[in-house]
Amino acid sequence: MGAPRLATGPTRNKLRSETVNRTFYWMVIPALLLFVVLHTIPALTGIFYSFTNYAGYGEWDFVGIGNYVNLFRDDRILSSYGFTFLFAATTTIVVNVGALFIALLLNAKIKFQTAFRGIFFIPNVLSVLIVGYVFNYLLSNNLPLVGQALGIEWLSSSILTNPDLAWLGIVGVTAWQSIAFSVIIYLAGLQTVPAELYEAASIDGATHWRQFTSITFPMISAFFTINMVLALKGLLQAFDQIVALTGGGPGTSTESVAMVIYRGGFQGGEYGYQMANSVVYLIVIVVLSLLQMRTLQRKEADFS
């Protein structure tokens, strides 16, 4: 009997391809299992409990859509949604305007350009809680001294204890830290704009503002969309910075939806009720993100 024939040519390539494909599948399985165990199962469990009166311990009964109906009658819940939307919308605008301005400066031909880029990225590396506690001290102790020295009455006491101004302190601190990440994305976008366009515009006598509106912004509109969507989605889930700065106070004036869910679900015996709140808020975030992306992408098409 002759020796067994080895696969050659197309057959060998096919066998090799099948082996590689199986390897990829086996590599994906552990990640998929972790995702299902740590994300999918808890999410489905939470949705299940949102239809119960479960307190987080003990027995429970089905209440149907009662939790969802009561959400729209709860003044504290509605107030937290109002604050969260106001905070997220304001901070998103501040972050993107500030980040784009800084990115334009850092993209210019300046000395120590690389060093400045590293310095402006530092806030993004710091812990949100640490930044919050540091600014809590500054806003509660140092800033009032400045206000007293300048004779500014509303600044002479901590703005974090003022129900009307506390949210502005949270916006300022959050924007200061969030701008760093957005700057990096805008810088990446600015690197894609051909320098020849600016040279041609300069020859035609275009001002810097005209170059920005006619060349820079249209060319980086896709990066603007990414930053806006990521910023709004992240800020709608604000929690750490509020805990460190105001703890939701004064009273409940700066309670975000995430904080209400945490306090009620894990500390207040409202697990099932707050799970319903979580489901509603998840839907709200997804819908807002999709609408925002669709609107901004239409604007991108107008620029192109």
PDB file of C-alpha atoms in Angstrom:
ATOM      1  CA  MET A   1       0.000   0.000   0.000  1.00  0.00           C
ATOM      2  CA  GLY A   2       1.255   3.482  -0.820  1.00  0.00           C
ATOM      3  CA  ALA A   3       1.824   6.266   1.705  1.00  0.00           C
ATOM      4  CA  PRO A   4      -1.251   8.423   2.558  1.00  0.00           C
ATOM      5  CA  ARG A   5      -1.610  11.447   0.318  1.00  0.00           C
ATOM      6  CA  LEU A   6      -1.225  14.835   1.985  1.00  0.00           C
ATOM      7  CA  ALA A   7      -3.709  17.580   1.268  1.00  0.00           C
ATOM      8  CA  THR A   8      -2.281  20.123  -1.116  1.00  0.00           C
ATOM      9  CA  GLY A   9      -3.324  23.347  -2.779  1.00  0.00           C
ATOM     10  CA  PRO A  10      -6.940  24.480  -2.226  1.00  0.00           C
ATOM     11  CA  THR A  11      -7.707  21.556   0.113  1.00  0.00           C
ATOM     12  CA  ARG A  12      -4.886  22.478   2.477  1.00  0.00           C
ATOM     13  CA  ASN A  13      -5.963  26.140   2.497  1.00  0.00           C
ATOM     14  CA  LYS A  14      -9.539  25.116   3.280  1.00  0.00           C
ATOM     15  CA  LEU A  15      -8.459  22.945   6.207  1.00  0.00           C
ATOM     16  CA  ARG A  16      -6.239  25.714   7.536  1.00  0.00           C
ATOM     17  CA  SER A  17      -9.108  28.230   7.234  1.00  0.00           C
ATOM     18  CA  GLU A  18     -11.473  25.938   9.157  1.00  0.00           C
ATOM     19  CA  THR A  19      -8.865  25.493  11.919  1.00  0.00           C
ATOM     20  CA  VAL A  20      -8.356  29.252  12.207  1.00  0.00           C
ATOM     21  CA  ASN A  21     -12.127  29.856  12.339  1.00  0.00           C
ATOM     22  CA  ARG A  22     -12.544  27.339  15.147  1.00  0.00           C
ATOM     23  CA  THR A  23      -9.728  29.039  17.053  1.00  0.00           C
ATOM     24  CA  PHE A  24     -11.510  32.382  16.791  1.00  0.00           C
ATOM     25  CA  TYR A  25     -14.734  30.846  18.097  1.00  0.00           C
ATOM     26  CA  TRP A  26     -12.976  29.306  21.102  1.00  0.00           C
ATOM     27  CA  MET A  27     -11.340  32.656  21.862  1.00  0.00           C
ATOM     28  CA  VAL A  28     -14.723  34.419  21.786  1.00  0.00           C
ATOM     29  CA  ILE A  29     -16.535  31.939  24.060  1.00  0.00           C
ATOM     30  CA  PRO A  30     -14.898  33.060  27.379  1.00  0.00           C
ATOM     31  CA  ALA A  31     -15.657  36.717  26.641  1.00  0.00           C
ATOM     32  CA  LEU A  32     -19.215  35.820  25.637  1.00  0.00           C
ATOM     33  CA  LEU A  33     -19.749  33.838  28.849  1.00  0.00           C
ATOM     34  CA  LEU A  34     -18.462  36.724  30.959  1.00  0.00           C
ATOM     35  CA  PHE A  35     -20.746  39.144  29.108  1.00  0.00           C
ATOM     36  CA  VAL A  36     -23.779  36.925  29.627  1.00  0.00           C
ATOM     37  CA  VAL A  37     -23.024  36.261  33.316  1.00  0.00           C
ATOM     38  CA  LEU A  38     -22.038  39.811  34.270  1.00  0.00           C
ATOM     39  CA  HIS A  39     -24.345  41.792  31.978  1.00  0.00           C
ATOM     40  CA  THR A  40     -27.174  39.928  30.264  1.00  0.00           C
ATOM     41  CA  ILE A  41     -28.383  37.846  33.222  1.00  0.00           C
ATOM     42  CA  PRO A  42     -28.323  40.769  35.719  1.00  0.00           C
ATOM     43  CA  ALA A  43     -30.117  42.977  33.175  1.00  0.00           C
ATOM     44  CA  LEU A  44     -32.866  40.411  32.589  1.00  0.00           C
ATOM     45  CA  THR A  45     -33.137  39.795  36.336  1.00  0.00           C
ATOM     46  CA  GLY A  46     -33.543  43.515  36.934  1.00  0.00           C
ATOM     47  CA  ILE A  47     -36.275  43.762  34.293  1.00  0.00           C
ATOM     48  CA  PHE A  48     -38.061  40.833  35.962  1.00  0.00           C
ATOM     49  CA  TYR A  49     -37.952  42.470  39.396  1.00  0.00           C
ATOM     50  CA  SER A  50     -39.225  45.752  37.939  1.00  0.00           C
ATOM     51  CA  PHE A  51     -42.651  44.104  37.810  1.00  0.00           C
ATOM     52  CA  THR A  52     -42.539  43.187  41.514  1.00  0.00           C
ATOM     53  CA  ASN A  53     -42.568  44.943  44.875  1.00  0.00           C
ATOM     54  CA  TYR A  54     -39.235  43.353  45.820  1.00  0.00           C
ATOM     55  CA  ALA A  55     -37.413  45.380  48.479  1.00  0.00           C
ATOM     56  CA  GLY A  56     -34.015  43.800  47.866  1.00  0.00           C
ATOM     57  CA  TYR A  57     -34.595  41.172  50.542  1.00  0.00           C
ATOM     58  CA  GLY A  58     -37.382  38.941  51.781  1.00  0.00           C
ATOM     59  CA  GLU A  59     -40.518  37.984  49.876  1.00  0.00           C
ATOM     60  CA  TRP A  60     -42.063  39.746  46.923  1.00  0.00           C
ATOM     61  CA  ASP A  61     -45.241  39.807  44.820  1.00  0.00           C
ATOM     62  CA  PHE A  62     -46.014  40.739  41.246  1.00  0.00           C
ATOM     63  CA  VAL A  63     -47.439  44.234  40.805  1.00  0.00           C
ATOM     64  CA  GLY A  64     -47.512  44.286  37.011  1.00  0.00           C
ATOM     65  CA  ILE A  65     -46.925  47.723  35.534  1.00  0.00           C
ATOM     66  CA  GLY A  66     -47.730  49.411  38.850  1.00  0.00           C
ATOM     67  CA  ASN A  67     -44.130  50.492  39.385  1.00  0.00           C
ATOM     68  CA  TYR A  68     -43.979  52.077  35.939  1.00  0.00           C
ATOM     69  CA  VAL A  69     -47.250  53.955  36.469  1.00  0.00           C
ATOM     70  CA  ASN A  70     -46.129  55.271  39.863  1.00  0.00           C
ATOM     71  CA  LEU A  71     -42.896  56.646  38.381  1.00  0.00           C
ATOM     72  CA  PHE A  72     -44.845  59.314  36.523  1.00  0.00           C
ATOM     73  CA  ARG A  73     -46.623  60.337  39.743  1.00  0.00           C
ATOM     74  CA  ASP A  74     -43.466  60.593  41.842  1.00  0.00           C
ATOM     75  CA  ASP A  75     -42.344  64.224  42.194  1.00  0.00           C
ATOM     76  CA  ARG A  76     -38.871  63.197  43.352  1.00  0.00           C
ATOM     77  CA  ILE A  77     -38.363  61.010  40.284  1.00  0.00           C
ATOM     78  CA  LEU A  78     -39.616  63.699  37.919  1.00  0.00           C
ATOM     79  CA  SER A  79     -37.410  66.303  39.615  1.00  0.00           C
ATOM     80  CA  SER A  80     -34.346  64.063  39.222  1.00  0.00           C
ATOM     81  CA  TYR A  81     -35.071  63.670  35.506  1.00  0.00           C
ATOM     82  CA  GLY A  82     -35.417  67.432  35.116  1.00  0.00           C
ATOM     83  CA  PHE A  83     -32.109  68.095  36.894  1.00  0.00           C
ATOM     84  CA  THR A  84     -30.297  65.367  34.958  1.00  0.00           C
ATOM     85  CA  PHE A  85     -31.476  66.643  31.567  1.00  0.00           C
ATOM     86  CA  LEU A  86     -30.555  70.231  32.446  1.00  0.00           C
ATOM     87  CA  PHE A  87     -27.148  69.214  33.780  1.00  0.00           C
ATOM     88  CA  ALA A  88     -26.349  66.870  30.866  1.00  0.00           C
ATOM     89  CA  ALA A  89     -27.440  69.309  28.138  1.00  0.00           C
ATOM     90  CA  THR A  90     -25.586  72.266  29.647  1.00  0.00           C
ATOM     91  CA  THR A  91     -22.401  70.341  30.345  1.00  0.00           C
ATOM     92  CA  THR A  92     -22.405  68.730  26.888  1.00  0.00           C
ATOM     93  CA  ILE A  93     -22.469  72.181  25.262  1.00  0.00           C
ATOM     94  CA  VAL A  94     -19.774  73.569  27.587  1.00  0.00           C
ATOM     95  CA  VAL A  95     -17.542  70.523  27.089  1.00  0.00           C
ATOM     96  CA  ASN A  96     -17.710  70.562  23.301  1.00  0.00           C
ATOM     97  CA  VAL A  97     -17.309  74.317  22.900  1.00  0.00           C
ATOM     98  CA  GLY A  98     -14.376  74.350  25.334  1.00  0.00           C
ATOM     99  CA  ALA A  99     -12.762  71.225  23.908  1.00  0.00           C
ATOM    100  CA  LEU A 100     -12.993  72.450  20.316  1.00  0.00           C
ATOM    101  CA  PHE A 101     -11.497  75.826  21.264  1.00  0.00           C
ATOM    102  CA  ILE A 102      -8.598  74.196  23.137  1.00  0.00           C
ATOM    103  CA  ALA A 103      -8.029  71.680  20.340  1.00  0.00           C
ATOM    104  CA  LEU A 104      -7.746  74.511  17.795  1.00  0.00           C
ATOM    105  CA  LEU A 105      -5.151  76.213  19.976  1.00  0.00           C
ATOM    106  CA  LEU A 106      -3.185  73.001  20.509  1.00  0.00           C
ATOM    107  CA  ASN A 107      -3.294  72.223  16.788  1.00  0.00           C
ATOM    108  CA  ALA A 108      -1.672  75.556  15.935  1.00  0.00           C
ATOM    109  CA  LYS A 109       2.075  75.934  15.516  1.00  0.00           C
ATOM    110  CA  ILE A 110       3.075  76.762  19.087  1.00  0.00           C
ATOM    111  CA  LYS A 111       6.073  75.977  21.264  1.00  0.00           C
ATOM    112  CA  PHE A 112       5.892  72.984  23.620  1.00  0.00           C
ATOM    113  CA  GLN A 113       2.883  71.671  21.691  1.00  0.00           C
ATOM    114  CA  THR A 114       3.346  68.066  22.842  1.00  0.00           C
ATOM    115  CA  ALA A 115       3.823  69.103  26.475  1.00  0.00           C
ATOM    116  CA  PHE A 116       0.648  71.196  26.450  1.00  0.00           C
ATOM    117  CA  ARG A 117      -1.312  68.297  24.952  1.00  0.00           C
ATOM    118  CA  GLY A 118      -0.147  66.068  27.793  1.00  0.00           C
ATOM    119  CA  ILE A 119      -1.012  68.690  30.414  1.00  0.00           C
ATOM    120  CA  PHE A 120      -4.544  69.185  29.091  1.00  0.00           C
ATOM    121  CA  PHE A 121      -5.133  65.409  29.118  1.00  0.00           C
ATOM    122  CA  ILE A 122      -4.189  65.012  32.809  1.00  0.00           C
ATOM    123  CA  PRO A 123      -7.744  65.698  34.170  1.00  0.00           C
ATOM    124  CA  ASN A 124      -9.062  62.691  32.252  1.00  0.00           C
ATOM    125  CA  VAL A 125      -6.593  60.401  34.054  1.00  0.00           C
ATOM    126  CA  LEU A 126      -7.631  61.498  37.546  1.00  0.00           C
ATOM    127  CA  SER A 127     -10.347  59.729  39.529  1.00  0.00           C
ATOM    128  CA  VAL A 128     -13.752  61.408  39.321  1.00  0.00           C
ATOM    129  CA  LEU A 129     -14.284  61.065  43.075  1.00  0.00           C
ATOM    130  CA  ILE A 130     -10.872  62.529  43.932  1.00  0.00           C
ATOM    131  CA  VAL A 131     -11.434  65.484  41.604  1.00  0.00           C
ATOM    132  CA  GLY A 132     -14.891  65.971  43.118  1.00  0.00           C
ATOM    133  CA  TYR A 133     -13.637  66.007  46.713  1.00  0.00           C
ATOM    134  CA  VAL A 134     -10.783  68.394  45.863  1.00  0.00           C
ATOM    135  CA  PHE A 135     -13.139  70.857  44.178  1.00  0.00           C
ATOM    136  CA  ASN A 136     -15.628  70.412  47.014  1.00  0.00           C
ATOM    137  CA  TYR A 137     -12.974  71.794  49.363  1.00  0.00           C
ATOM    138  CA  LEU A 138     -12.058  74.623  46.978  1.00  0.00           C
ATOM    139  CA  LEU A 139     -15.645  75.680  46.359  1.00  0.00           C
ATOM    140  CA  SER A 140     -16.589  75.424  50.034  1.00  0.00           C
ATOM    141  CA  ASN A 141     -13.521  77.145  51.532  1.00  0.00           C
ATOM    142  CA  ASN A 142     -11.280  79.019  49.082  1.00  0.00           C
ATOM    143  CA  LEU A 143     -13.852  80.448  46.669  1.00  0.00           C
ATOM    144  CA  PRO A 144     -15.966  82.079  49.438  1.00  0.00           C
ATOM    145  CA  LEU A 145     -12.825  83.882  50.649  1.00  0.00           C
ATOM    146  CA  VAL A 146     -12.345  85.307  47.166  1.00  0.00           C
ATOM    147  CA  GLY A 147     -15.990  86.365  47.092  1.00  0.00           C
ATOM    148  CA  GLN A 148     -15.685  88.081  50.455  1.00  0.00           C
ATOM    149  CA  ALA A 149     -12.512  89.896  49.367  1.00  0.00           C
ATOM    150  CA  LEU A 150     -14.210  91.144  46.184  1.00  0.00           C
ATOM    151  CA  GLY A 151     -17.448  92.011  47.972  1.00  0.00           C
ATOM    152  CA  ILE A 152     -19.527  89.616  45.870  1.00  0.00           C
ATOM    153  CA  GLU A 153     -22.366  88.527  48.136  1.00  0.00           C
ATOM    154  CA  TRP A 154     -23.547  85.422  46.273  1.00  0.00           C
ATOM    155  CA  LEU A 155     -19.959  84.169  46.066  1.00  0.00           C
ATOM    156  CA  SER A 156     -19.183  84.808  49.742  1.00  0.00           C
ATOM    157  CA  SER A 157     -20.606  81.437  50.774  1.00  0.00           C
ATOM    158  CA  SER A 158     -20.263  78.014  49.197  1.00  0.00           C
ATOM    159  CA  ILE A 159     -22.297  77.755  46.020  1.00  0.00           C
ATOM    160  CA  LEU A 160     -22.665  74.039  46.745  1.00  0.00           C
ATOM    161  CA  THR A 161     -25.016  74.905  49.628  1.00  0.00           C
ATOM    162  CA  ASN A 162     -27.158  77.152  47.430  1.00  0.00           C
ATOM    163  CA  PRO A 163     -30.075  75.231  45.841  1.00  0.00           C
ATOM    164  CA  ASP A 164     -30.071  77.623  42.872  1.00  0.00           C
ATOM    165  CA  LEU A 165     -26.321  77.590  42.186  1.00  0.00           C
ATOM    166  CA  ALA A 166     -25.118  74.140  43.281  1.00  0.00           C
ATOM    167  CA  TRP A 167     -25.789  72.622  39.856  1.00  0.00           C
ATOM    168  CA  LEU A 168     -23.498  75.211  38.241  1.00  0.00           C
ATOM    169  CA  GLY A 169     -20.645  74.041  40.463  1.00  0.00           C
ATOM    170  CA  ILE A 170     -21.235  70.466  39.323  1.00  0.00           C
ATOM    171  CA  VAL A 171     -21.343  71.583  35.682  1.00  0.00           C
ATOM    172  CA  GLY A 172     -18.048  73.472  36.034  1.00  0.00           C
ATOM    173  CA  VAL A 173     -16.155  70.626  37.710  1.00  0.00           C
ATOM    174  CA  THR A 174     -17.541  67.969  35.356  1.00  0.00           C
ATOM    175  CA  ALA A 175     -16.754  70.064  32.273  1.00  0.00           C
ATOM    176  CA  TRP A 176     -13.194  70.715  33.506  1.00  0.00           C
ATOM    177  CA  GLN A 177     -12.543  66.980  33.681  1.00  0.00           C
ATOM    178  CA  SER A 178     -14.545  65.884  30.636  1.00  0.00           C
ATOM    179  CA  ILE A 179     -13.014  68.391  28.222  1.00  0.00           C
ATOM    180  CA  ALA A 180      -9.703  66.489  28.264  1.00  0.00           C
ATOM    181  CA  PHE A 181     -11.076  63.420  26.452  1.00  0.00           C
ATOM    182  CA  SER A 182     -13.008  65.489  23.900  1.00  0.00           C
ATOM    183  CA  VAL A 183      -9.877  67.505  23.090  1.00  0.00           C
ATOM    184  CA  ILE A 184      -8.090  64.323  22.007  1.00  0.00           C
ATOM    185  CA  ILE A 185     -10.895  63.391  19.609  1.00  0.00           C
ATOM    186  CA  TYR A 186     -11.025  66.891  18.122  1.00  0.00           C
ATOM    187  CA  LEU A 187      -7.242  66.936  17.713  1.00  0.00           C
ATOM    188  CA  ALA A 188      -7.478  63.654  15.808  1.00  0.00           C
ATOM    189  CA  GLY A 189     -10.076  65.233  13.540  1.00  0.00           C
ATOM    190  CA  LEU A 190      -8.038  68.387  12.959  1.00  0.00           C
ATOM    191  CA  GLN A 191      -5.103  66.266  11.830  1.00  0.00           C
ATOM    192  CA  THR A 192      -7.219  65.041   8.902  1.00  0.00           C
ATOM    193  CA  VAL A 193      -7.795  68.536   7.470  1.00  0.00           C
ATOM    194  CA  PRO A 194      -5.372  69.177   4.551  1.00  0.00           C
ATOM    195  CA  ALA A 195      -3.142  72.209   5.116  1.00  0.00           C
ATOM    196  CA  GLU A 196      -3.497  73.104   1.429  1.00  0.00           C
ATOM    197  CA  LEU A 197      -7.111  74.154   2.040  1.00  0.00           C
ATOM    198  CA  TYR A 198      -6.029  76.767   4.571  1.00  0.00           C
ATOM    199  CA  GLU A 199      -3.286  78.021   2.258  1.00  0.00           C
ATOM    200  CA  ALA A 200      -5.753  78.441  -0.586  1.00  0.00           C
ATOM    201  CA  ALA A 201      -8.262  80.175   1.712  1.00  0.00           C
ATOM    202  CA  SER A 202      -5.563  82.577   2.975  1.00  0.00           C
ATOM    203  CA  ILE A 203      -4.631  83.487  -0.580  1.00  0.00           C
ATOM    204  CA  ASP A 204      -8.301  84.252  -1.263  1.00  0.00           C
ATOM    205  CA  GLY A 205      -8.355  86.536   1.783  1.00  0.00           C
ATOM    206  CA  ALA A 206     -10.561  84.390   4.027  1.00  0.00           C
ATOM    207  CA  THR A 207     -10.533  85.385   7.704  1.00  0.00           C
ATOM    208  CA  HIS A 208      -9.800  82.870  10.469  1.00  0.00           C
ATOM    209  CA  TRP A 209     -13.503  82.703  11.341  1.00  0.00           C
ATOM    210  CA  ARG A 210     -14.429  82.078   7.684  1.00  0.00           C
ATOM    211  CA  GLN A 211     -11.805  79.330   7.486  1.00  0.00           C
ATOM    212  CA  PHE A 212     -13.264  77.728  10.607  1.00  0.00           C
ATOM    213  CA  THR A 213     -16.881  77.825   9.399  1.00  0.00           C
ATOM    214  CA  SER A 214     -16.158  76.857   5.788  1.00  0.00           C
ATOM    215  CA  ILE A 215     -13.249  74.424   6.156  1.00  0.00           C
ATOM    216  CA  THR A 216     -12.466  73.287   9.690  1.00  0.00           C
ATOM    217  CA  PHE A 217     -15.900  72.559  11.119  1.00  0.00           C
ATOM    218  CA  PRO A 218     -17.345  70.868   8.000  1.00  0.00           C
ATOM    219  CA  MET A 219     -14.242  68.648   7.785  1.00  0.00           C
ATOM    220  CA  ILE A 220     -14.452  67.558  11.445  1.00  0.00           C
ATOM    221  CA  SER A 221     -18.255  67.347  11.686  1.00  0.00           C
ATOM    222  CA  ALA A 222     -18.079  63.558  12.118  1.00  0.00           C
ATOM    223  CA  PHE A 223     -15.799  64.010  15.123  1.00  0.00           C
ATOM    224  CA  PHE A 224     -18.221  66.611  16.498  1.00  0.00           C
ATOM    225  CA  THR A 225     -21.020  64.047  16.249  1.00  0.00           C
ATOM    226  CA  ILE A 226     -18.964  61.434  18.113  1.00  0.00           C
ATOM    227  CA  ASN A 227     -18.091  63.868  20.894  1.00  0.00           C
ATOM    228  CA  MET A 228     -21.644  65.116  21.314  1.00  0.00           C
ATOM    229  CA  VAL A 229     -23.140  61.622  21.510  1.00  0.00           C
ATOM    230  CA  LEU A 230     -20.480  60.263  23.876  1.00  0.00           C
ATOM    231  CA  ALA A 231     -20.638  63.341  26.110  1.00  0.00           C
ATOM    232  CA  LEU A 232     -24.428  63.374  26.444  1.00  0.00           C
ATOM    233  CA  LYS A 233     -24.637  59.619  27.043  1.00  0.00           C
ATOM    234  CA  GLY A 234     -21.977  59.728  29.750  1.00  0.00           C
ATOM    235  CA  LEU A 235     -23.326  62.849  31.456  1.00  0.00           C
ATOM    236  CA  LEU A 236     -26.854  61.449  31.617  1.00  0.00           C
ATOM    237  CA  GLN A 237     -25.380  58.762  33.883  1.00  0.00           C
ATOM    238  CA  ALA A 238     -23.704  61.283  36.226  1.00  0.00           C
ATOM    239  CA  PHE A 239     -23.188  59.913  39.720  1.00  0.00           C
ATOM    240  CA  ASP A 240     -19.646  60.085  41.153  1.00  0.00           C
ATOM    241  CA  GLN A 241     -19.133  63.826  40.770  1.00  0.00           C
ATOM    242  CA  ILE A 242     -22.501  64.577  42.376  1.00  0.00           C
ATOM    243  CA  VAL A 243     -21.754  62.269  45.306  1.00  0.00           C
ATOM    244  CA  ALA A 244     -18.426  64.014  45.920  1.00  0.00           C
ATOM    245  CA  LEU A 245     -19.638  67.593  45.463  1.00  0.00           C
ATOM    246  CA  THR A 246     -23.164  67.836  46.885  1.00  0.00           C
ATOM    247  CA  GLY A 247     -24.391  64.356  47.756  1.00  0.00           C
ATOM    248  CA  GLY A 248     -27.565  65.285  45.891  1.00  0.00           C
ATOM    249  CA  GLY A 249     -28.181  68.351  48.034  1.00  0.00           C
ATOM    250  CA  PRO A 250     -29.038  70.887  49.172  1.00  0.00           C
ATOM    251  CA  GLY A 251     -32.122  68.817  49.898  1.00  0.00           C
ATOM    252  CA  THR A 252     -32.733  66.912  46.685  1.00  0.00           C
ATOM    253  CA  SER A 253     -31.989  69.797  44.294  1.00  0.00           C
ATOM    254  CA  THR A 254     -29.026  68.069  42.617  1.00  0.00           C
ATOM    255  CA  GLU A 255     -30.138  64.451  42.718  1.00  0.00           C
ATOM    256  CA  SER A 256     -29.505  62.758  39.389  1.00  0.00           C
ATOM    257  CA  VAL A 257     -31.536  59.799  38.164  1.00  0.00           C
ATOM    258  CA  ALA A 258     -28.586  57.465  38.824  1.00  0.00           C
ATOM    259  CA  MET A 259     -28.364  58.697  42.424  1.00  0.00           C
ATOM    260  CA  VAL A 260     -32.091  58.230  43.026  1.00  0.00           C
ATOM    261  CA  ILE A 261     -31.867  54.695  41.655  1.00  0.00           C
ATOM    262  CA  TYR A 262     -28.908  53.898  43.896  1.00  0.00           C
ATOM    263  CA  ARG A 263     -30.385  55.397  47.049  1.00  0.00           C
ATOM    264  CA  GLY A 264     -33.851  53.983  46.588  1.00  0.00           C
ATOM    265  CA  GLY A 265     -32.814  50.606  45.214  1.00  0.00           C
ATOM    266  CA  PHE A 266     -29.907  49.754  47.503  1.00  0.00           C
ATOM    267  CA  GLN A 267     -30.568  51.880  50.584  1.00  0.00           C
ATOM    268  CA  GLY A 268     -34.288  52.599  50.631  1.00  0.00           C
ATOM    269  CA  GLY A 269     -35.884  49.186  50.138  1.00  0.00           C
ATOM    270  CA  GLU A 270     -37.292  50.148  46.713  1.00  0.00           C
ATOM    271  CA  TYR A 271     -35.413  47.607  44.622  1.00  0.00           C
ATOM    272  CA  GLY A 272     -38.293  46.636  42.343  1.00  0.00           C
ATOM    273  CA  TYR A 273     -39.508  50.222  42.008  1.00  0.00           C
ATOM    274  CA  GLN A 274     -36.063  51.561  41.126  1.00  0.00           C
ATOM    275  CA  MET A 275     -35.509  48.697  38.697  1.00  0.00           C
ATOM    276  CA  ALA A 276     -38.529  50.005  36.827  1.00  0.00           C
ATOM    277  CA  ASN A 277     -36.928  53.447  36.948  1.00  0.00           C
ATOM    278  CA  SER A 278     -33.714  51.938  35.550  1.00  0.00           C
ATOM    279  CA  VAL A 279     -35.543  50.316  32.646  1.00  0.00           C
ATOM    280  CA  VAL A 280     -37.311  53.570  31.770  1.00  0.00           C
ATOM    281  CA  TYR A 281     -34.064  55.506  31.993  1.00  0.00           C
ATOM    282  CA  LEU A 282     -32.244  52.998  29.802  1.00  0.00           C
ATOM    283  CA  ILE A 283     -34.898  53.493  27.142  1.00  0.00           C
ATOM    284  CA  VAL A 284     -34.633  57.279  27.510  1.00  0.00           C
ATOM    285  CA  ILE A 285     -30.839  57.237  27.065  1.00  0.00           C
ATOM    286  CA  VAL A 286     -31.007  54.938  24.031  1.00  0.00           C
ATOM    287  CA  VAL A 287     -33.744  57.000  22.361  1.00  0.00           C
ATOM    288  CA  LEU A 288     -31.974  60.324  23.032  1.00  0.00           C
ATOM    289  CA  SER A 289     -28.657  58.953  21.743  1.00  0.00           C
ATOM    290  CA  LEU A 290     -30.257  57.634  18.549  1.00  0.00           C
ATOM    291  CA  LEU A 291     -32.154  60.875  17.918  1.00  0.00           C
ATOM    292  CA  GLN A 292     -29.043  62.928  18.587  1.00  0.00           C
ATOM    293  CA  MET A 293     -26.907  60.806  16.275  1.00  0.00           C
ATOM    294  CA  ARG A 294     -29.504  60.841  13.502  1.00  0.00           C
ATOM    295  CA  THR A 295     -29.908  64.634  13.721  1.00  0.00           C
ATOM    296  CA  LEU A 296     -26.180  65.326  13.741  1.00  0.00           C
ATOM    297  CA  GLN A 297     -25.532  62.919  10.880  1.00  0.00           C
ATOM    298  CA  ARG A 298     -28.092  64.809   8.811  1.00  0.00           C
ATOM    299  CA  LYS A 299     -26.172  67.994   9.572  1.00  0.00           C
ATOM    300  CA  GLU A 300     -22.988  66.238   8.431  1.00  0.00           C
ATOM    301  CA  ALA A 301     -24.681  65.465   5.116  1.00  0.00           C
ATOM    302  CA  ASP A 302     -25.546  69.149   4.711  1.00  0.00           C
ATOM    303  CA  PHE A 303     -21.871  70.084   5.135  1.00  0.00           C
ATOM    304  CA  SER A 304     -20.686  67.527   2.581  1.00  0.00           C
TER     305      SER A 304
END
